[in-house]
């Protein structure tokens, strides 16, 4: 079923994009709750953008397909790399412990275990998010009568690997398909596109307020602003892979910084009472031996 929808979408994609451009050119207005909203200022920009997509697809459909497959496998490769890192965590912990001076091993062990636990829970959380958003998007688009709902759902799930912006990126092809294909409910193309956009908006906020706090909030325990900054920093430093690893890296740094802060602020250890008593008893023993 997935391969069938993928073949149909690859064949009809140029026609879908061209039809979307024609519809926007012909009727640049959107009626909503009795109000007529003009989108004329956006028509030129949308037309240019869509025209670029059409020409790109027409010039090299193979390049487009290769880029899509490459993006997919980059996401899968990210999961595989993270999985193998977790699988080799015990060996890595042994190596770190073996090369750590003996006095510090007891303090280092709980830190490494906590980081390992955070990474494992983060990876499991990402898999759960992908499954939830794939099913939710597929079910929503199917209920709205949007073609290629399964493919669009898989795209939404895979783009969950890109935090914050992945859902909005996944909404773009769904809106284009909604504009260019007839609605079984009799909606106009722009109304259909608006409803699909609203559906993605609701899914995004449902994910932010319910799914992510429940699934990921318990895993990494970092503030949303810190998570957003870590994602942006990861994007600058490492592209898509950096965006994916930004949050768990920030969580690991939180553990390390918390440990360092605790060591710097903890009170000085009290003198060893037993040692003091022993030292005080030495002169007495010497006096007894002398006598």
PDB file of N, CA and C in Angstrom, residues 43-131:
ATOM      1  N   UNK A  43      -0.320  35.767  -3.534  1.00  0.00           N
ATOM      2  CA  UNK A  43      -0.433  34.952  -4.740  1.00  0.00           C
ATOM      3  C   UNK A  43       0.867  34.939  -5.530  1.00  0.00           C
ATOM      4  N   UNK A  44       1.473  36.132  -5.709  1.00  0.00           N
ATOM      5  CA  UNK A  44       2.697  36.195  -6.510  1.00  0.00           C
ATOM      6  C   UNK A  44       3.805  35.352  -5.897  1.00  0.00           C
ATOM      7  N   UNK A  45       3.959  35.470  -4.574  1.00  0.00           N
ATOM      8  CA  UNK A  45       5.012  34.707  -3.907  1.00  0.00           C
ATOM      9  C   UNK A  45       4.741  33.215  -3.992  1.00  0.00           C
ATOM     10  N   UNK A  46       3.490  32.823  -3.755  1.00  0.00           N
ATOM     11  CA  UNK A  46       3.135  31.407  -3.841  1.00  0.00           C
ATOM     12  C   UNK A  46       3.333  30.896  -5.257  1.00  0.00           C
ATOM     13  N   UNK A  47       2.936  31.706  -6.240  1.00  0.00           N
ATOM     14  CA  UNK A  47       3.074  31.290  -7.635  1.00  0.00           C
ATOM     15  C   UNK A  47       4.536  31.075  -7.999  1.00  0.00           C
ATOM     16  N   UNK A  48       5.392  32.012  -7.564  1.00  0.00           N
ATOM     17  CA  UNK A  48       6.816  31.853  -7.854  1.00  0.00           C
ATOM     18  C   UNK A  48       7.380  30.607  -7.178  1.00  0.00           C
ATOM     19  N   UNK A  49       6.983  30.391  -5.922  1.00  0.00           N
ATOM     20  CA  UNK A  49       7.488  29.221  -5.196  1.00  0.00           C
ATOM     21  C   UNK A  49       7.028  27.932  -5.842  1.00  0.00           C
ATOM     22  N   UNK A  50       5.744  27.874  -6.180  1.00  0.00           N
ATOM     23  CA  UNK A  50       5.207  26.666  -6.804  1.00  0.00           C
ATOM     24  C   UNK A  50       5.827  26.453  -8.174  1.00  0.00           C
ATOM     25  N   UNK A  51       6.024  27.564  -8.917  1.00  0.00           N
ATOM     26  CA  UNK A  51       6.657  27.433 -10.221  1.00  0.00           C
ATOM     27  C   UNK A  51       8.059  26.873 -10.117  1.00  0.00           C
ATOM     28  N   UNK A  52       8.773  27.279  -9.078  1.00  0.00           N
ATOM     29  CA  UNK A  52      10.114  26.733  -8.861  1.00  0.00           C
ATOM     30  C   UNK A  52      10.065  25.240  -8.611  1.00  0.00           C
ATOM     31  N   UNK A  53       9.082  24.815  -7.803  1.00  0.00           N
ATOM     32  CA  UNK A  53       8.934  23.385  -7.528  1.00  0.00           C
ATOM     33  C   UNK A  53       8.616  22.623  -8.804  1.00  0.00           C
ATOM     34  N   UNK A  54       7.697  23.167  -9.608  1.00  0.00           N
ATOM     35  CA  UNK A  54       7.314  22.489 -10.849  1.00  0.00           C
ATOM     36  C   UNK A  54       8.502  22.352 -11.781  1.00  0.00           C
ATOM     37  N   UNK A  55       9.248  23.445 -11.952  1.00  0.00           N
ATOM     38  CA  UNK A  55      10.395  23.377 -12.861  1.00  0.00           C
ATOM     39  C   UNK A  55      11.449  22.411 -12.343  1.00  0.00           C
ATOM     40  N   UNK A  56      11.630  22.395 -11.018  1.00  0.00           N
ATOM     41  CA  UNK A  56      12.609  21.468 -10.449  1.00  0.00           C
ATOM     42  C   UNK A  56      12.187  20.029 -10.677  1.00  0.00           C
ATOM     43  N   UNK A  57      10.897  19.764 -10.474  1.00  0.00           N
ATOM     44  CA  UNK A  57      10.404  18.401 -10.692  1.00  0.00           C
ATOM     45  C   UNK A  57      10.496  18.032 -12.161  1.00  0.00           C
ATOM     46  N   UNK A  58      10.166  18.979 -13.029  1.00  0.00           N
ATOM     47  CA  UNK A  58      10.211  18.700 -14.466  1.00  0.00           C
ATOM     48  C   UNK A  58      11.637  18.460 -14.939  1.00  0.00           C
ATOM     49  N   UNK A  59      12.585  19.242 -14.417  1.00  0.00           N
ATOM     50  CA  UNK A  59      13.971  19.084 -14.843  1.00  0.00           C
ATOM     51  C   UNK A  59      14.555  17.767 -14.386  1.00  0.00           C
ATOM     52  N   UNK A  60      14.292  17.435 -13.144  1.00  0.00           N
ATOM     53  CA  UNK A  60      14.960  16.240 -12.623  1.00  0.00           C
ATOM     54  C   UNK A  60      14.123  15.596 -11.533  1.00  0.00           C
ATOM     55  N   UNK A  61      13.177  14.802 -11.958  1.00  0.00           N
ATOM     56  CA  UNK A  61      12.369  14.050 -10.998  1.00  0.00           C
ATOM     57  C   UNK A  61      13.240  13.051 -10.250  1.00  0.00           C
ATOM     58  N   UNK A  62      14.267  12.533 -10.924  1.00  0.00           N
ATOM     59  CA  UNK A  62      15.166  11.586 -10.276  1.00  0.00           C
ATOM     60  C   UNK A  62      15.913  12.241  -9.121  1.00  0.00           C
ATOM     61  N   UNK A  63      16.398  13.484  -9.348  1.00  0.00           N
ATOM     62  CA  UNK A  63      17.103  14.179  -8.275  1.00  0.00           C
ATOM     63  C   UNK A  63      16.190  14.413  -7.080  1.00  0.00           C
ATOM     64  N   UNK A  64      14.938  14.761  -7.360  1.00  0.00           N
ATOM     65  CA  UNK A  64      13.980  14.976  -6.280  1.00  0.00           C
ATOM     66  C   UNK A  64      13.754  13.697  -5.493  1.00  0.00           C
ATOM     67  N   UNK A  65      13.604  12.592  -6.218  1.00  0.00           N
ATOM     68  CA  UNK A  65      13.394  11.307  -5.545  1.00  0.00           C
ATOM     69  C   UNK A  65      14.615  10.925  -4.715  1.00  0.00           C
ATOM     70  N   UNK A  66      15.803  11.157  -5.278  1.00  0.00           N
ATOM     71  CA  UNK A  66      17.029  10.836  -4.549  1.00  0.00           C
ATOM     72  C   UNK A  66      17.132  11.672  -3.279  1.00  0.00           C
ATOM     73  N   UNK A  67      16.783  12.965  -3.382  1.00  0.00           N
ATOM     74  CA  UNK A  67      16.841  13.829  -2.202  1.00  0.00           C
ATOM     75  C   UNK A  67      15.858  13.368  -1.133  1.00  0.00           C
ATOM     76  N   UNK A  68      14.674  12.952  -1.565  1.00  0.00           N
ATOM     77  CA  UNK A  68      13.675  12.463  -0.608  1.00  0.00           C
ATOM     78  C   UNK A  68      14.160  11.204   0.086  1.00  0.00           C
ATOM     79  N   UNK A  69      14.682  10.272  -0.705  1.00  0.00           N
ATOM     80  CA  UNK A  69      15.199   9.030  -0.126  1.00  0.00           C
ATOM     81  C   UNK A  69      16.378   9.324   0.796  1.00  0.00           C
ATOM     82  N   UNK A  70      17.227  10.273   0.388  1.00  0.00           N
ATOM     83  CA  UNK A  70      18.384  10.621   1.207  1.00  0.00           C
ATOM     84  C   UNK A  70      17.947  11.180   2.559  1.00  0.00           C
ATOM     85  N   UNK A  71      16.924  12.055   2.554  1.00  0.00           N
ATOM     86  CA  UNK A  71      16.411  12.601   3.805  1.00  0.00           C
ATOM     87  C   UNK A  71      15.857  11.503   4.696  1.00  0.00           C
ATOM     88  N   UNK A  72      15.121  10.571   4.062  1.00  0.00           N
ATOM     89  CA  UNK A  72      14.548   9.457   4.826  1.00  0.00           C
ATOM     90  C   UNK A  72      15.648   8.627   5.489  1.00  0.00           C
ATOM     91  N   UNK A  73      16.664   8.273   4.705  1.00  0.00           N
ATOM     92  CA  UNK A  73      17.709   7.418   5.253  1.00  0.00           C
ATOM     93  C   UNK A  73      18.597   8.155   6.246  1.00  0.00           C
ATOM     94  N   UNK A  74      18.706   9.474   6.108  1.00  0.00           N
ATOM     95  CA  UNK A  74      19.438  10.231   7.129  1.00  0.00           C
ATOM     96  C   UNK A  74      18.731  10.126   8.472  1.00  0.00           C
ATOM     97  N   UNK A  75      17.400  10.240   8.426  1.00  0.00           N
ATOM     98  CA  UNK A  75      16.647  10.086   9.665  1.00  0.00           C
ATOM     99  C   UNK A  75      16.795   8.701  10.246  1.00  0.00           C
ATOM    100  N   UNK A  76      16.680   7.682   9.390  1.00  0.00           N
ATOM    101  CA  UNK A  76      16.840   6.316   9.874  1.00  0.00           C
ATOM    102  C   UNK A  76      18.264   6.066  10.377  1.00  0.00           C
ATOM    103  N   UNK A  77      19.254   6.657   9.670  1.00  0.00           N
ATOM    104  CA  UNK A  77      20.646   6.487  10.085  1.00  0.00           C
ATOM    105  C   UNK A  77      20.879   7.110  11.455  1.00  0.00           C
ATOM    106  N   UNK A  78      20.222   8.229  11.702  1.00  0.00           N
ATOM    107  CA  UNK A  78      20.339   8.862  13.010  1.00  0.00           C
ATOM    108  C   UNK A  78      19.852   7.935  14.110  1.00  0.00           C
ATOM    109  N   UNK A  79      18.695   7.301  13.872  1.00  0.00           N
ATOM    110  CA  UNK A  79      18.173   6.351  14.856  1.00  0.00           C
ATOM    111  C   UNK A  79      19.109   5.159  15.031  1.00  0.00           C
ATOM    112  N   UNK A  80      19.635   4.642  13.914  1.00  0.00           N
ATOM    113  CA  UNK A  80      20.521   3.477  13.988  1.00  0.00           C
ATOM    114  C   UNK A  80      21.799   3.818  14.745  1.00  0.00           C
ATOM    115  N   UNK A  81      22.388   4.986  14.436  1.00  0.00           N
ATOM    116  CA  UNK A  81      23.617   5.394  15.125  1.00  0.00           C
ATOM    117  C   UNK A  81      23.369   5.524  16.622  1.00  0.00           C
ATOM    118  N   UNK A  82      22.268   6.175  16.968  1.00  0.00           N
ATOM    119  CA  UNK A  82      21.947   6.331  18.383  1.00  0.00           C
ATOM    120  C   UNK A  82      21.719   4.986  19.045  1.00  0.00           C
ATOM    121  N   UNK A  83      21.040   4.070  18.326  1.00  0.00           N
ATOM    122  CA  UNK A  83      20.774   2.736  18.870  1.00  0.00           C
ATOM    123  C   UNK A  83      22.083   2.000  19.155  1.00  0.00           C
ATOM    124  N   UNK A  84      23.009   2.040  18.200  1.00  0.00           N
ATOM    125  CA  UNK A  84      24.273   1.338  18.403  1.00  0.00           C
ATOM    126  C   UNK A  84      25.128   2.000  19.480  1.00  0.00           C
ATOM    127  N   UNK A  85      25.010   3.317  19.608  1.00  0.00           N
ATOM    128  CA  UNK A  85      25.708   3.973  20.706  1.00  0.00           C
ATOM    129  C   UNK A  85      25.193   3.478  22.051  1.00  0.00           C
ATOM    130  N   UNK A  86      23.862   3.301  22.112  1.00  0.00           N
ATOM    131  CA  UNK A  86      23.285   2.787  23.350  1.00  0.00           C
ATOM    132  C   UNK A  86      23.665   1.329  23.570  1.00  0.00           C
ATOM    133  N   UNK A  87      23.706   0.548  22.480  1.00  0.00           N
ATOM    134  CA  UNK A  87      24.088  -0.858  22.612  1.00  0.00           C
ATOM    135  C   UNK A  87      25.531  -0.994  23.111  1.00  0.00           C
ATOM    136  N   UNK A  88      26.384  -0.042  22.679  1.00  0.00           N
ATOM    137  CA  UNK A  88      27.776  -0.089  23.116  1.00  0.00           C
ATOM    138  C   UNK A  88      28.051   0.710  24.370  1.00  0.00           C
ATOM    139  N   UNK A  89      26.977   1.090  25.069  1.00  0.00           N
ATOM    140  CA  UNK A  89      27.154   1.934  26.248  1.00  0.00           C
ATOM    141  C   UNK A  89      27.949   1.230  27.336  1.00  0.00           C
ATOM    142  N   UNK A  90      27.693  -0.072  27.529  1.00  0.00           N
ATOM    143  CA  UNK A  90      28.406  -0.798  28.578  1.00  0.00           C
ATOM    144  C   UNK A  90      29.910  -0.829  28.297  1.00  0.00           C
ATOM    145  N   UNK A  91      30.268  -1.070  27.035  1.00  0.00           N
ATOM    146  CA  UNK A  91      31.691  -1.078  26.676  1.00  0.00           C
ATOM    147  C   UNK A  91      32.306   0.304  26.866  1.00  0.00           C
ATOM    148  N   UNK A  92      31.529   1.335  26.488  1.00  0.00           N
ATOM    149  CA  UNK A  92      32.027   2.695  26.660  1.00  0.00           C
ATOM    150  C   UNK A  92      32.210   3.015  28.140  1.00  0.00           C
ATOM    151  N   UNK A  93      31.249   2.615  28.974  1.00  0.00           N
ATOM    152  CA  UNK A  93      31.372   2.868  30.410  1.00  0.00           C
ATOM    153  C   UNK A  93      32.581   2.138  30.992  1.00  0.00           C
ATOM    154  N   UNK A  94      32.816   0.907  30.513  1.00  0.00           N
ATOM    155  CA  UNK A  94      33.995   0.173  30.987  1.00  0.00           C
ATOM    156  C   UNK A  94      35.271   0.902  30.598  1.00  0.00           C
ATOM    157  N   UNK A  95      35.324   1.414  29.354  1.00  0.00           N
ATOM    158  CA  UNK A  95      36.521   2.115  28.877  1.00  0.00           C
ATOM    159  C   UNK A  95      36.761   3.372  29.703  1.00  0.00           C
ATOM    160  N   UNK A  96      35.684   4.138  29.965  1.00  0.00           N
ATOM    161  CA  UNK A  96      35.834   5.356  30.765  1.00  0.00           C
ATOM    162  C   UNK A  96      36.295   5.016  32.173  1.00  0.00           C
ATOM    163  N   UNK A  97      35.667   3.992  32.770  1.00  0.00           N
ATOM    164  CA  UNK A  97      36.065   3.607  34.121  1.00  0.00           C
ATOM    165  C   UNK A  97      37.492   3.101  34.186  1.00  0.00           C
ATOM    166  N   UNK A  98      37.913   2.369  33.153  1.00  0.00           N
ATOM    167  CA  UNK A  98      39.267   1.808  33.127  1.00  0.00           C
ATOM    168  C   UNK A  98      40.324   2.904  33.035  1.00  0.00           C
ATOM    169  N   UNK A  99      40.009   4.006  32.340  1.00  0.00           N
ATOM    170  CA  UNK A  99      40.979   5.081  32.153  1.00  0.00           C
ATOM    171  C   UNK A  99      40.777   6.223  33.151  1.00  0.00           C
ATOM    172  N   UNK A 100      39.914   6.031  34.121  1.00  0.00           N
ATOM    173  CA  UNK A 100      39.703   7.043  35.153  1.00  0.00           C
ATOM    174  C   UNK A 100      40.514   6.677  36.392  1.00  0.00           C
ATOM    175  N   UNK A 101      41.232   7.628  36.967  1.00  0.00           N
ATOM    176  CA  UNK A 101      41.991   7.320  38.191  1.00  0.00           C
ATOM    177  C   UNK A 101      41.094   6.722  39.271  1.00  0.00           C
ATOM    178  N   UNK A 102      41.649   5.803  40.024  1.00  0.00           N
ATOM    179  CA  UNK A 102      40.883   5.046  41.014  1.00  0.00           C
ATOM    180  C   UNK A 102      40.097   5.930  41.991  1.00  0.00           C
ATOM    181  N   UNK A 103      40.660   7.025  42.513  1.00  0.00           N
ATOM    182  CA  UNK A 103      39.910   7.817  43.493  1.00  0.00           C
ATOM    183  C   UNK A 103      38.622   8.429  42.938  1.00  0.00           C
ATOM    184  N   UNK A 104      38.524   8.588  41.600  1.00  0.00           N
ATOM    185  CA  UNK A 104      37.365   9.258  41.019  1.00  0.00           C
ATOM    186  C   UNK A 104      36.343   8.290  40.418  1.00  0.00           C
ATOM    187  N   UNK A 105      36.627   7.003  40.423  1.00  0.00           N
ATOM    188  CA  UNK A 105      35.734   6.055  39.754  1.00  0.00           C
ATOM    189  C   UNK A 105      34.370   5.973  40.428  1.00  0.00           C
ATOM    190  N   UNK A 106      34.370   5.988  41.754  1.00  0.00           N
ATOM    191  CA  UNK A 106      33.101   5.883  42.471  1.00  0.00           C
ATOM    192  C   UNK A 106      32.202   7.083  42.200  1.00  0.00           C
ATOM    193  N   UNK A 107      32.795   8.267  41.985  1.00  0.00           N
ATOM    194  CA  UNK A 107      31.998   9.456  41.697  1.00  0.00           C
ATOM    195  C   UNK A 107      31.555   9.489  40.240  1.00  0.00           C
ATOM    196  N   UNK A 108      32.367   8.959  39.335  1.00  0.00           N
ATOM    197  CA  UNK A 108      32.042   9.010  37.914  1.00  0.00           C
ATOM    198  C   UNK A 108      30.953   8.009  37.538  1.00  0.00           C
ATOM    199  N   UNK A 109      30.905   6.888  38.200  1.00  0.00           N
ATOM    200  CA  UNK A 109      29.975   5.820  37.828  1.00  0.00           C
ATOM    201  C   UNK A 109      28.516   6.264  37.816  1.00  0.00           C
ATOM    202  N   UNK A 110      27.995   6.937  38.864  1.00  0.00           N
ATOM    203  CA  UNK A 110      26.582   7.350  38.804  1.00  0.00           C
ATOM    204  C   UNK A 110      26.290   8.378  37.725  1.00  0.00           C
ATOM    205  N   UNK A 111      27.281   9.222  37.390  1.00  0.00           N
ATOM    206  CA  UNK A 111      27.075  10.211  36.322  1.00  0.00           C
ATOM    207  C   UNK A 111      26.900   9.512  34.982  1.00  0.00           C
ATOM    208  N   UNK A 112      27.780   8.560  34.684  1.00  0.00           N
ATOM    209  CA  UNK A 112      27.694   7.827  33.416  1.00  0.00           C
ATOM    210  C   UNK A 112      26.389   7.041  33.341  1.00  0.00           C
ATOM    211  N   UNK A 113      25.983   6.429  34.443  1.00  0.00           N
ATOM    212  CA  UNK A 113      24.735   5.670  34.449  1.00  0.00           C
ATOM    213  C   UNK A 113      23.531   6.567  34.201  1.00  0.00           C
ATOM    214  N   UNK A 114      23.535   7.765  34.781  1.00  0.00           N
ATOM    215  CA  UNK A 114      22.411   8.685  34.592  1.00  0.00           C
ATOM    216  C   UNK A 114      22.345   9.181  33.154  1.00  0.00           C
ATOM    217  N   UNK A 115      23.487   9.496  32.554  1.00  0.00           N
ATOM    218  CA  UNK A 115      23.506   9.918  31.149  1.00  0.00           C
ATOM    219  C   UNK A 115      23.033   8.789  30.250  1.00  0.00           C
ATOM    220  N   UNK A 116      23.468   7.576  30.523  1.00  0.00           N
ATOM    221  CA  UNK A 116      23.033   6.415  29.751  1.00  0.00           C
ATOM    222  C   UNK A 116      21.524   6.220  29.860  1.00  0.00           C
ATOM    223  N   UNK A 117      20.984   6.425  31.054  1.00  0.00           N
ATOM    224  CA  UNK A 117      19.540   6.281  31.252  1.00  0.00           C
ATOM    225  C   UNK A 117      18.771   7.349  30.470  1.00  0.00           C
ATOM    226  N   UNK A 118      19.284   8.583  30.488  1.00  0.00           N
ATOM    227  CA  UNK A 118      18.628   9.677  29.766  1.00  0.00           C
ATOM    228  C   UNK A 118      18.618   9.404  28.264  1.00  0.00           C
ATOM    229  N   UNK A 119      19.743   8.967  27.707  1.00  0.00           N
ATOM    230  CA  UNK A 119      19.821   8.700  26.271  1.00  0.00           C
ATOM    231  C   UNK A 119      18.880   7.568  25.868  1.00  0.00           C
ATOM    232  N   UNK A 120      18.819   6.525  26.685  1.00  0.00           N
ATOM    233  CA  UNK A 120      17.919   5.419  26.380  1.00  0.00           C
ATOM    234  C   UNK A 120      16.469   5.844  26.383  1.00  0.00           C
ATOM    235  N   UNK A 121      16.074   6.625  27.379  1.00  0.00           N
ATOM    236  CA  UNK A 121      14.687   7.086  27.447  1.00  0.00           C
ATOM    237  C   UNK A 121      14.376   8.063  26.322  1.00  0.00           C
ATOM    238  N   UNK A 122      15.371   8.874  25.925  1.00  0.00           N
ATOM    239  CA  UNK A 122      15.146   9.804  24.814  1.00  0.00           C
ATOM    240  C   UNK A 122      14.887   9.054  23.515  1.00  0.00           C
ATOM    241  N   UNK A 123      15.687   8.030  23.247  1.00  0.00           N
ATOM    242  CA  UNK A 123      15.510   7.265  22.013  1.00  0.00           C
ATOM    243  C   UNK A 123      14.155   6.558  21.995  1.00  0.00           C
ATOM    244  N   UNK A 124      13.784   5.940  23.108  1.00  0.00           N
ATOM    245  CA  UNK A 124      12.475   5.291  23.171  1.00  0.00           C
ATOM    246  C   UNK A 124      11.352   6.308  23.006  1.00  0.00           C
ATOM    247  N   UNK A 125      11.529   7.492  23.579  1.00  0.00           N
ATOM    248  CA  UNK A 125      10.524   8.535  23.419  1.00  0.00           C
ATOM    249  C   UNK A 125      10.373   8.981  21.981  1.00  0.00           C
ATOM    250  N   UNK A 126      11.496   9.095  21.248  1.00  0.00           N
ATOM    251  CA  UNK A 126      11.432   9.488  19.841  1.00  0.00           C
ATOM    252  C   UNK A 126      10.674   8.451  19.013  1.00  0.00           C
ATOM    253  N   UNK A 127      10.926   7.180  19.265  1.00  0.00           N
ATOM    254  CA  UNK A 127      10.221   6.125  18.532  1.00  0.00           C
ATOM    255  C   UNK A 127       8.726   6.198  18.812  1.00  0.00           C
ATOM    256  N   UNK A 128       8.360   6.422  20.074  1.00  0.00           N
ATOM    257  CA  UNK A 128       6.940   6.530  20.431  1.00  0.00           C
ATOM    258  C   UNK A 128       6.309   7.736  19.740  1.00  0.00           C
ATOM    259  N   UNK A 129       7.020   8.877  19.705  1.00  0.00           N
ATOM    260  CA  UNK A 129       6.502  10.074  19.033  1.00  0.00           C
ATOM    261  C   UNK A 129       6.277   9.822  17.549  1.00  0.00           C
ATOM    262  N   UNK A 130       7.225   9.145  16.897  1.00  0.00           N
ATOM    263  CA  UNK A 130       7.089   8.851  15.468  1.00  0.00           C
ATOM    264  C   UNK A 130       5.850   8.005  15.216  1.00  0.00           C
ATOM    265  N   UNK A 131       5.654   6.970  16.016  1.00  0.00           N
ATOM    266  CA  UNK A 131       4.496   6.086  15.836  1.00  0.00           C
ATOM    267  C   UNK A 131       3.195   6.844  16.083  1.00  0.00           C
TER     268      UNK A 131
END
